[in-house]
């Protein structure tokens, strides 16, 4: 096997040209086999095998700098830099990350887990190279979907002023996660039929450079003019008009063609964009037919492509999807917004039924929030469905465009809390902290699937900004008998006793049930309150339980700093009550990748750890 010859960075350069296509096939076979067991990002990685190989033929690792955007397409890069054995523990706790990670390898020059960042980071490297006088190549690989993010255009605008070489590779597969949308996608699609333009351009340029004295001047004049030869075939030429030389397009399966273009690009002083047309899922028919489903996949059967462990129960995203479909049917003012995540957030059914009221803005969360604000100001009821970690990118827009104007925008925050295998960049453990600082914002979290349904309905008719956060995974179906109507700012008393009160928010109510059962078995009297609202606090309830309990234990799946528990503690301190408060939350740190249950135990929000901490704290109060 040719892949066996790849044991460290730059080994690919030792292969002969006949071995390269064999290596590409073996890499695809390896990735399909490994990811079918571990799960992971398959379709995007299958699409960039030849592109990554060409990059490794041109670059010298770890001296040169390669930055992926988004980092989930780095599996072939990991293989070619000697991390083959790590795939057995891919995305497992303590194992290899599914994204580039600087601490994992010197060949990973920048950690990328989100979108539209690679050009900015690469430009930083290139500018630093000019300042320090070092000599290394810098290549940023950005997917066409990531170009819908405004940050990418901010970076392109600044890159045009760079005087030294900086290569931007556009991985154009007409997909981000869901299918690409918008004017940029349409614009890029025009390049795919522009082979005639490229052939003519190279012929004209080569002929002109042979003319003595005046040839080079004529070439430079053509490159600079806004009415040059490119406009004859591709009007507008976005990149060149921004001051970035454009090369391509080239077939993403043509290793030598890509390599040739990259070497040509390396000789250009200034920024240059190499346009590579790839095919998401290439080489594995199920992934080619369903690239969105194989974007991030669970373990699957290789022959059929079907999941090995199909879900038998609805998850929280399914519940949200059902409620949105029903509410869209009942209320014509309900509109839904996604940022390239129609499938992931559960809005596909809404899109199918109400296409005129569904908006996929691409990977552009900032735009999505202000767009929602405009819809709300015009009298509609916008629901922006988004992953917790992705909403972070739109903090300024939430504060300035939605909350200052007190507009009724609903933030349906999926993947709130620990999400598992994607690691630090995807854990949704900060949203309570960053949203709770904003005036006019209301934050809710459901204890089970029925309460999620009730909260979404409540939020749609709420007159001011409101966020409903819910976790990834199977929807809890316990405590069905407790379904008090949602009242603004009011919690729900589930079990009322004395001594200890567990004040749990959202997903932690299920864990609180387990803790309460163990406490009762040990002889402690314990109440359980479903907080429902992280903001505002149910102050009436907090004062009430302080009268007949000695310890309140707050429980949340969020960092402790600025979280729900910290506000409860602050409230009791201001009231000067005698009740003690124990905050159960995630420490002020990032949480790496791994199975969610393992991570919960590791960060101390599992039932066993909470039980032990509660007993210890209570005994310390009663021992005097």
XYZ file of C-alpha atoms in Angstrom:
624
model
C 0.000 0.000 0.000
C 1.200 3.477 -0.874
C -0.381 4.936 2.281
C 2.022 2.853 4.375
C 4.854 4.984 2.975
C 3.351 8.093 4.581
C 4.611 8.196 8.154
C 5.582 11.821 8.653
C 5.255 15.226 7.070
C 6.636 15.617 3.524
C 6.774 11.851 2.841
C 4.392 12.429 -0.069
C 7.230 14.153 -1.938
C 9.086 10.839 -2.094
C 6.364 9.199 -4.180
C 6.476 8.955 -7.969
C 3.661 10.392 -10.052
C 2.134 6.966 -10.727
C 1.670 6.405 -6.997
C -0.284 9.617 -6.363
C -3.698 8.519 -7.743
C -3.286 5.224 -5.885
C -2.622 7.154 -2.690
C -5.754 9.240 -3.256
C -7.867 6.088 -3.555
C -6.281 4.578 -0.455
C -6.884 7.741 1.561
C -10.568 7.698 0.649
C -10.828 4.018 1.533
C -9.057 4.678 4.843
C -11.295 7.624 5.759
C -14.521 5.800 4.898
C -13.456 2.785 6.954
C -12.374 4.780 10.000
C -15.219 7.299 10.050
C -17.801 4.535 9.591
C -16.671 3.359 13.042
C -15.887 6.601 14.872
C -18.222 9.034 13.150
C -16.962 12.403 11.967
C -16.926 14.772 9.017
C -16.837 12.586 5.944
C -18.236 14.321 2.841
C -16.093 17.453 3.122
C -12.919 15.415 3.612
C -13.584 13.102 0.669
C -13.937 16.185 -1.517
C -10.486 17.623 -0.759
C -8.238 14.563 -0.945
C -6.449 15.545 -4.172
C -6.430 19.220 -3.214
C -4.737 18.439 0.112
C -2.233 16.140 -1.598
C -1.328 18.918 -4.046
C -0.871 21.346 -1.148
C 1.504 18.915 0.524
C 3.483 18.499 -2.689
C 4.007 22.265 -2.824
C 4.452 23.085 0.876
C 7.242 22.141 3.265
C 5.933 21.226 6.734
C 6.082 22.483 9.405
C 7.958 25.485 7.975
C 5.139 26.577 5.662
C 1.736 27.550 7.026
C -1.490 25.880 5.905
C -4.766 27.143 7.393
C -8.058 25.344 6.787
C -11.439 27.039 6.881
C -13.427 25.242 8.233
C -11.042 22.881 10.013
C -13.238 19.789 9.724
C -11.802 19.217 6.227
C -8.296 18.546 7.605
C -8.398 14.727 7.863
C -6.213 14.135 4.793
C -3.788 16.753 6.111
C -3.573 14.815 9.375
C -2.870 11.600 7.450
C -0.137 13.209 5.375
C 1.562 14.593 8.489
C 1.977 11.217 10.188
C -1.161 10.966 12.338
C -2.589 7.793 10.798
C -2.759 5.896 14.113
C -4.707 8.719 15.701
C -7.795 7.938 13.635
C -8.691 5.016 15.897
C -9.365 7.568 18.656
C -10.666 10.360 16.417
C -12.915 12.791 18.339
C -12.846 10.563 21.440
C -11.953 11.945 24.855
C -8.164 12.210 25.040
C -7.843 11.237 21.376
C -7.142 13.115 18.153
C -9.214 16.184 17.426
C -11.433 16.379 14.366
C -10.048 19.866 13.693
C -6.555 21.349 13.306
C -4.992 21.810 16.726
C -1.707 23.575 17.334
C -0.985 21.504 20.435
C -1.444 18.297 18.461
C 1.102 18.920 15.703
C 3.567 21.569 14.551
C 2.004 21.115 11.113
C -1.253 22.632 12.364
C -0.488 26.332 12.231
C -3.886 27.621 13.362
C -6.900 26.163 15.179
C -10.079 26.516 13.121
C -13.435 25.172 14.178
C -15.732 27.863 12.841
C -16.052 29.561 9.506
C -14.705 32.533 7.536
C -11.529 32.958 9.625
C -8.765 31.475 7.474
C -8.006 34.506 5.290
C -7.651 36.771 8.322
C -5.359 34.303 10.082
C -3.321 33.678 6.938
C -2.956 37.395 6.323
C -1.672 37.729 9.881
C 0.993 35.113 9.176
C 1.936 36.753 5.881
C 2.208 40.201 7.464
C 4.278 38.806 10.340
C 6.598 37.193 7.779
C 7.213 40.610 6.227
C 7.989 42.150 9.612
C 10.318 39.386 10.821
C 12.009 38.770 7.481
C 11.326 35.030 7.613
C 10.814 32.914 4.510
C 7.810 30.602 4.410
C 4.698 30.107 2.306
C 1.216 30.891 3.631
C -1.875 29.239 2.153
C -5.423 29.663 3.436
C -7.995 27.148 2.185
C -11.525 28.532 2.371
C -14.729 26.801 1.323
C -17.114 28.629 -0.945
C -19.753 28.520 1.784
C -17.397 30.298 4.183
C -17.142 33.178 1.720
C -20.705 34.100 2.648
C -19.345 35.201 6.016
C -18.632 38.930 6.142
C -15.328 38.418 7.942
C -13.936 36.739 4.834
C -14.634 39.866 2.780
C -13.101 42.095 5.441
C -9.947 39.997 5.152
C -9.990 40.030 1.341
C -10.247 43.801 1.412
C -7.155 44.057 3.605
C -5.247 41.338 1.763
C -5.175 43.435 -1.399
C -2.613 45.735 0.223
C -0.134 42.931 0.915
C 3.129 43.188 -1.055
C 4.394 39.634 -0.548
C 2.998 36.298 -1.654
C -0.163 35.008 0.021
C -2.224 32.210 -1.537
C -5.933 31.794 -0.945
C -7.364 28.494 -2.173
C -11.091 28.617 -2.862
C -12.487 25.128 -2.312
C -15.607 25.458 -4.448
C -18.010 22.541 -3.979
C -21.265 24.509 -4.131
C -21.906 23.425 -0.542
C -21.313 24.858 2.910
C -23.270 22.489 5.138
C -26.577 22.850 3.439
C -26.492 23.822 -0.238
C -25.015 27.253 -0.882
C -27.393 30.118 -1.406
C -27.262 33.729 -2.531
C -25.633 35.914 -5.114
C -22.078 34.839 -4.355
C -22.932 31.207 -5.069
C -24.470 32.204 -8.395
C -21.444 34.333 -9.168
C -19.017 31.500 -8.459
C -21.021 29.066 -10.555
C -20.177 31.190 -13.588
C -16.523 30.294 -13.167
C -17.306 26.643 -13.651
C -17.888 27.179 -17.358
C -14.986 29.555 -17.811
C -12.351 27.141 -19.117
C -12.338 28.922 -22.460
C -11.499 32.155 -20.690
C -8.541 30.630 -18.860
C -7.117 29.001 -21.980
C -7.383 32.261 -23.918
C -5.925 34.275 -21.053
C -2.837 32.076 -20.796
C -2.348 32.113 -24.536
C -2.637 35.899 -24.798
C -0.415 36.540 -21.800
C 2.285 34.121 -22.955
C 2.317 35.681 -26.421
C 2.543 39.225 -25.074
C 5.461 38.462 -22.761
C 7.508 37.389 -25.813
C 7.303 40.887 -27.337
C 10.616 42.690 -26.676
C 10.536 45.784 -24.403
C 6.794 46.387 -24.522
C 5.439 42.901 -23.800
C 5.763 42.956 -20.016
C 4.323 46.477 -19.864
C 1.312 45.403 -21.902
C 0.698 42.422 -19.580
C 0.854 44.658 -16.523
C -1.495 47.173 -18.137
C -4.029 44.434 -18.847
C -3.808 43.146 -15.274
C -4.473 46.568 -13.817
C -7.255 47.857 -15.994
C -10.855 47.322 -14.895
C -11.913 46.768 -18.477
C -9.268 44.140 -19.214
C -9.524 40.851 -20.943
C -11.348 39.103 -18.086
C -14.329 41.353 -18.437
C -14.791 40.039 -21.969
C -15.722 36.654 -20.522
C -16.555 37.094 -16.821
C -18.032 40.528 -16.103
C -17.260 41.928 -12.667
C -14.372 39.656 -11.763
C -14.877 40.226 -8.070
C -11.491 39.063 -6.823
C -9.298 40.863 -9.316
C -11.238 44.060 -8.836
C -10.411 43.741 -5.136
C -6.724 43.610 -6.061
C -6.338 39.828 -5.770
C -5.002 37.906 -8.760
C -7.289 35.072 -9.791
C -6.095 31.705 -11.149
C -8.401 28.923 -12.207
C -10.736 27.243 -12.101
C -9.056 23.855 -11.878
C -10.596 20.423 -11.397
C -10.357 19.367 -7.738
C -9.548 15.793 -8.784
C -6.524 16.838 -10.859
C -3.562 16.634 -8.475
C -1.000 17.768 -11.035
C -3.228 20.549 -12.325
C -3.729 21.928 -8.829
C -0.035 21.577 -8.033
C 0.896 23.454 -11.211
C -1.451 26.320 -10.369
C -0.184 26.482 -6.778
C 3.429 26.715 -7.959
C 2.439 29.443 -10.391
C 0.676 31.243 -7.575
C 3.768 30.958 -5.361
C 5.731 33.172 -7.773
C 3.327 36.096 -7.498
C 4.124 39.021 -5.219
C 0.907 39.835 -3.434
C -2.334 37.972 -2.783
C -3.534 35.382 -5.270
C -6.648 33.228 -5.278
C -6.553 29.713 -6.723
C -10.036 28.463 -7.599
C -10.450 24.681 -7.178
C -13.727 22.963 -8.031
C -14.233 19.953 -5.776
C -17.083 17.538 -5.233
C -18.287 16.955 -1.674
C -18.383 13.246 -0.878
C -16.291 12.296 -3.930
C -15.533 8.596 -4.155
C -18.310 7.345 -1.862
C -21.728 7.236 -3.596
C -23.906 7.618 -0.460
C -21.965 10.762 0.529
C -22.126 12.097 -3.028
C -25.910 11.672 -3.059
C -26.428 13.041 0.448
C -23.520 15.397 1.228
C -25.418 17.256 3.961
C -26.212 14.014 5.806
C -22.549 12.982 5.628
C -21.273 16.400 6.649
C -21.059 15.233 10.257
C -22.058 11.595 10.482
C -22.504 9.045 13.232
C -21.081 5.509 12.701
C -22.582 3.950 9.575
C -22.701 0.812 7.441
C -20.229 1.264 4.591
C -22.213 -0.757 2.066
C -25.505 1.098 2.514
C -24.415 4.358 4.132
C -27.154 3.929 6.754
C -26.511 4.664 10.451
C -25.405 1.695 12.544
C -27.440 2.917 15.494
C -30.538 4.655 14.111
C -32.412 6.905 16.521
C -35.551 5.424 18.015
C -36.602 8.510 19.956
C -37.022 12.111 18.903
C -34.278 14.570 19.758
C -34.799 18.186 20.766
C -34.200 19.363 17.202
C -37.008 17.072 16.016
C -39.373 18.585 18.584
C -38.455 22.100 17.482
C -38.987 21.086 13.850
C -42.496 19.795 14.576
C -43.492 22.881 16.561
C -42.190 25.228 13.861
C -44.182 23.397 11.195
C -47.357 23.695 13.270
C -46.805 27.334 14.187
C -46.028 28.210 10.580
C -49.364 26.761 9.596
C -51.255 28.623 12.337
C -49.631 32.035 12.018
C -48.732 33.579 8.653
C -46.430 36.077 10.370
C -44.047 33.342 11.554
C -40.818 33.320 9.537
C -37.728 31.158 10.013
C -34.052 31.977 9.501
C -31.010 29.708 9.374
C -27.322 30.282 8.695
C -26.574 27.365 6.338
C -28.012 24.866 8.840
C -31.528 24.058 7.635
C -31.064 20.340 8.294
C -29.031 20.691 11.469
C -31.472 23.059 13.162
C -34.608 21.230 12.061
C -35.983 23.849 9.681
C -36.056 21.686 6.570
C -39.736 20.791 7.077
C -40.651 24.435 7.581
C -38.762 25.268 4.386
C -40.633 22.596 2.425
C -44.038 23.787 3.623
C -43.466 27.558 3.699
C -40.651 28.365 1.244
C -41.636 32.046 1.047
C -41.223 32.422 4.804
C -37.930 30.561 5.112
C -34.555 32.290 4.737
C -31.151 30.613 4.557
C -28.644 33.468 4.712
C -25.533 31.287 4.383
C -22.775 31.260 6.970
C -23.581 34.783 8.099
C -24.879 34.844 11.663
C -24.324 38.579 12.085
C -26.453 39.329 9.050
C -29.044 36.776 10.182
C -29.630 38.575 13.493
C -29.956 42.067 12.003
C -32.082 40.672 9.188
C -34.343 39.170 11.853
C -34.463 42.559 13.567
C -35.674 44.147 10.332
C -38.335 41.479 9.898
C -39.512 42.046 13.469
C -39.571 45.820 13.059
C -41.830 45.293 10.034
C -44.317 43.312 12.099
C -43.342 39.703 11.411
C -42.367 37.030 13.965
C -38.828 35.883 13.095
C -37.302 32.765 14.657
C -33.555 32.426 14.171
C -32.537 28.784 14.719
C -28.818 28.530 15.415
C -26.250 26.466 17.292
C -25.167 28.027 20.582
C -21.500 28.293 19.631
C -22.328 29.906 16.271
C -24.556 32.558 17.834
C -21.495 33.944 19.630
C -20.432 35.542 16.353
C -23.476 37.805 16.398
C -23.217 39.215 19.926
C -22.955 42.824 18.747
C -26.010 42.501 16.519
C -28.064 40.927 19.324
C -27.139 43.786 21.634
C -27.399 46.734 19.242
C -29.904 45.753 16.594
C -32.336 43.549 18.503
C -32.202 44.334 22.209
C -31.693 48.110 22.201
C -34.813 48.347 20.037
C -36.511 45.654 22.164
C -37.654 43.811 19.046
C -39.517 40.476 19.265
C -36.899 38.172 17.772
C -36.849 34.535 18.921
C -33.445 32.875 19.247
C -33.914 29.088 19.088
C -30.536 28.011 20.454
C -29.770 24.413 19.544
C -26.761 22.460 20.882
C -26.785 24.456 24.139
C -24.483 22.804 26.655
C -21.942 20.075 25.998
C -22.088 18.763 22.433
C -19.299 16.192 22.539
C -17.015 15.148 19.731
C -16.497 18.484 17.965
C -14.725 19.879 21.020
C -13.799 23.336 22.276
C -15.067 25.392 19.372
C -18.504 23.794 19.381
C -19.402 23.348 23.062
C -22.447 25.535 23.731
C -21.491 26.462 27.275
C -21.304 30.252 27.118
C -24.713 31.434 25.864
C -26.304 32.090 29.269
C -23.274 34.155 30.259
C -23.095 36.314 27.155
C -26.851 36.740 26.668
C -27.677 37.473 30.297
C -25.540 40.624 30.244
C -27.807 42.204 27.624
C -30.751 44.362 28.800
C -34.189 43.373 27.426
C -33.121 39.761 26.822
C -35.155 36.871 28.250
C -33.568 33.400 28.490
C -35.494 30.126 28.881
C -34.518 26.439 28.994
C -36.914 23.438 28.920
C -36.731 20.401 31.198
C -38.192 17.969 28.621
C -39.641 17.695 25.133
C -43.132 18.921 26.096
C -41.728 22.001 27.764
C -39.647 22.818 24.686
C -42.855 22.785 22.642
C -44.583 25.047 25.159
C -41.628 27.435 25.328
C -41.341 27.860 21.552
C -45.059 28.663 21.355
C -44.683 31.103 24.260
C -41.646 32.727 22.635
C -43.313 33.234 19.255
C -45.966 35.437 20.825
C -43.582 37.159 23.250
C -43.337 40.934 22.611
C -39.596 41.391 23.243
C -36.294 39.529 22.535
C -36.266 35.983 23.874
C -33.935 32.996 23.691
C -34.853 29.334 24.186
C -31.793 27.129 24.731
C -31.980 23.347 24.416
C -29.369 20.581 24.229
C -28.186 18.232 21.563
C -29.445 14.676 21.643
C -32.459 12.656 22.673
C -35.303 14.688 24.133
C -36.088 13.819 27.754
C -39.611 12.425 28.121
C -39.748 12.186 31.921
C -41.789 14.398 34.276
C -44.619 14.457 31.757
C -47.127 14.963 34.570
C -45.539 18.316 35.430
C -46.634 20.748 32.743
C -47.698 23.968 34.397
C -48.410 26.792 31.916
C -45.425 28.973 31.047
C -45.614 32.252 32.956
C -43.051 34.981 32.389
C -40.193 34.769 34.864
C -41.783 31.981 36.909
C -40.230 28.649 37.840
C -42.018 25.342 38.443
C -41.968 23.543 41.794
C -41.772 19.823 41.086
C -41.112 18.307 44.520
C -41.357 20.394 47.684
C -39.848 19.329 50.991
C -37.169 21.078 53.085
C -33.461 21.172 54.030
C -32.007 21.072 50.485
C -33.456 22.549 47.294
C -32.110 21.632 43.859
C -32.666 24.560 41.509
C -32.056 23.088 38.056
C -32.143 24.763 34.659
C -33.068 23.036 31.407
C -31.181 19.809 30.723
C -30.013 19.646 34.344
C -33.537 18.909 35.639
C -33.143 15.287 34.548
C -29.844 15.071 36.433
C -31.427 16.778 39.443
C -34.038 13.999 39.565
C -31.276 11.425 39.931
C -29.519 13.494 42.601
C -32.755 13.957 44.551
C -33.479 10.226 44.513
C -30.042 9.490 45.967
C -30.378 12.196 48.598
C -33.754 10.821 49.715
C -32.285 7.311 49.912
C -29.620 8.763 52.198
C -32.227 10.338 54.457
C -32.141 13.950 53.280
C -35.252 16.026 52.615
C -34.901 17.576 49.201
C -36.996 19.863 47.011
C -36.655 20.103 43.242
C -37.407 23.287 41.286
C -37.440 23.557 37.507
C -36.041 27.076 37.056
C -37.349 27.514 33.487
C -35.952 31.053 33.236
C -32.258 31.910 33.464
C -33.288 35.538 33.061
C -35.248 36.985 34.761
C -34.828 35.133 38.043
C -37.935 34.007 39.890
C -37.160 36.159 42.929
C -40.423 35.290 44.652
C -39.536 31.604 44.546
C -35.968 32.262 45.712
C -37.225 34.144 48.761
C -39.809 31.456 49.469
C -37.380 28.511 49.519
C -34.967 30.493 51.698
C -37.505 30.299 54.531
C -37.423 26.515 54.984
C -34.215 25.297 53.310
C -30.613 25.543 54.454
C -28.935 24.883 51.110
C -29.841 25.748 47.533
C -27.930 23.917 44.804
C -28.036 25.620 41.398
C -27.473 23.342 38.404
C -26.760 24.440 34.844
C -24.917 23.250 31.734
C -23.017 26.511 31.258
C -19.768 27.992 32.522
C -19.959 29.216 36.091
C -18.715 32.707 35.256
C -21.745 34.893 34.529
C -24.057 31.902 34.591
C -27.450 31.265 36.150
C -25.967 30.223 39.491
C -23.876 33.345 39.803
C -27.022 35.500 39.531
C -28.793 33.404 42.170
C -25.817 33.823 44.501
C -25.738 37.559 43.872
C -29.460 37.831 44.629
C -29.154 36.030 47.971
C -26.114 38.101 48.914
C -28.029 41.300 48.266
C -30.985 40.027 50.298
C -28.657 39.020 53.169
C -30.426 35.684 53.665
C -28.987 32.845 55.750
C -29.353 30.228 53.029
C -26.143 28.769 51.612
C -25.654 28.437 47.859
C -23.718 25.744 46.010
C -23.225 26.452 42.301
C -22.950 23.421 40.021
C -21.663 24.533 36.625
C -18.730 24.083 34.273
C -15.486 25.653 35.424
C -14.227 28.758 33.642
C -12.395 26.796 30.958
C -12.720 25.249 27.504
C -13.953 21.659 27.259
C -12.253 19.336 24.803
C -13.851 16.731 22.560
C -15.271 13.423 23.751
C -18.420 11.509 24.634
C -20.880 13.818 26.401
C -21.362 11.523 29.411
C -17.597 11.326 29.905
C -17.342 15.105 29.592
C -20.137 15.672 32.112
C -18.263 13.595 34.656
C -14.975 15.268 33.794
C -16.385 18.785 34.382
C -18.353 17.747 37.447
C -21.979 18.115 36.383
C -22.886 14.414 36.531
C -25.286 13.052 39.177
C -22.624 11.244 41.195
C -20.376 14.295 41.552
C -23.290 16.602 42.360
C -24.610 14.202 45.010
C -21.228 14.031 46.735
C -20.686 17.799 46.642
C -24.210 18.435 47.937
C -23.836 16.051 50.883
C -20.422 17.482 51.750
C -21.726 21.052 51.624
C -24.819 20.229 53.670
C -22.857 18.388 56.350
C -20.534 21.371 56.671
C -23.575 23.560 57.377
C -25.082 21.244 59.981
C -21.898 20.251 61.830
C -21.801 23.418 63.929
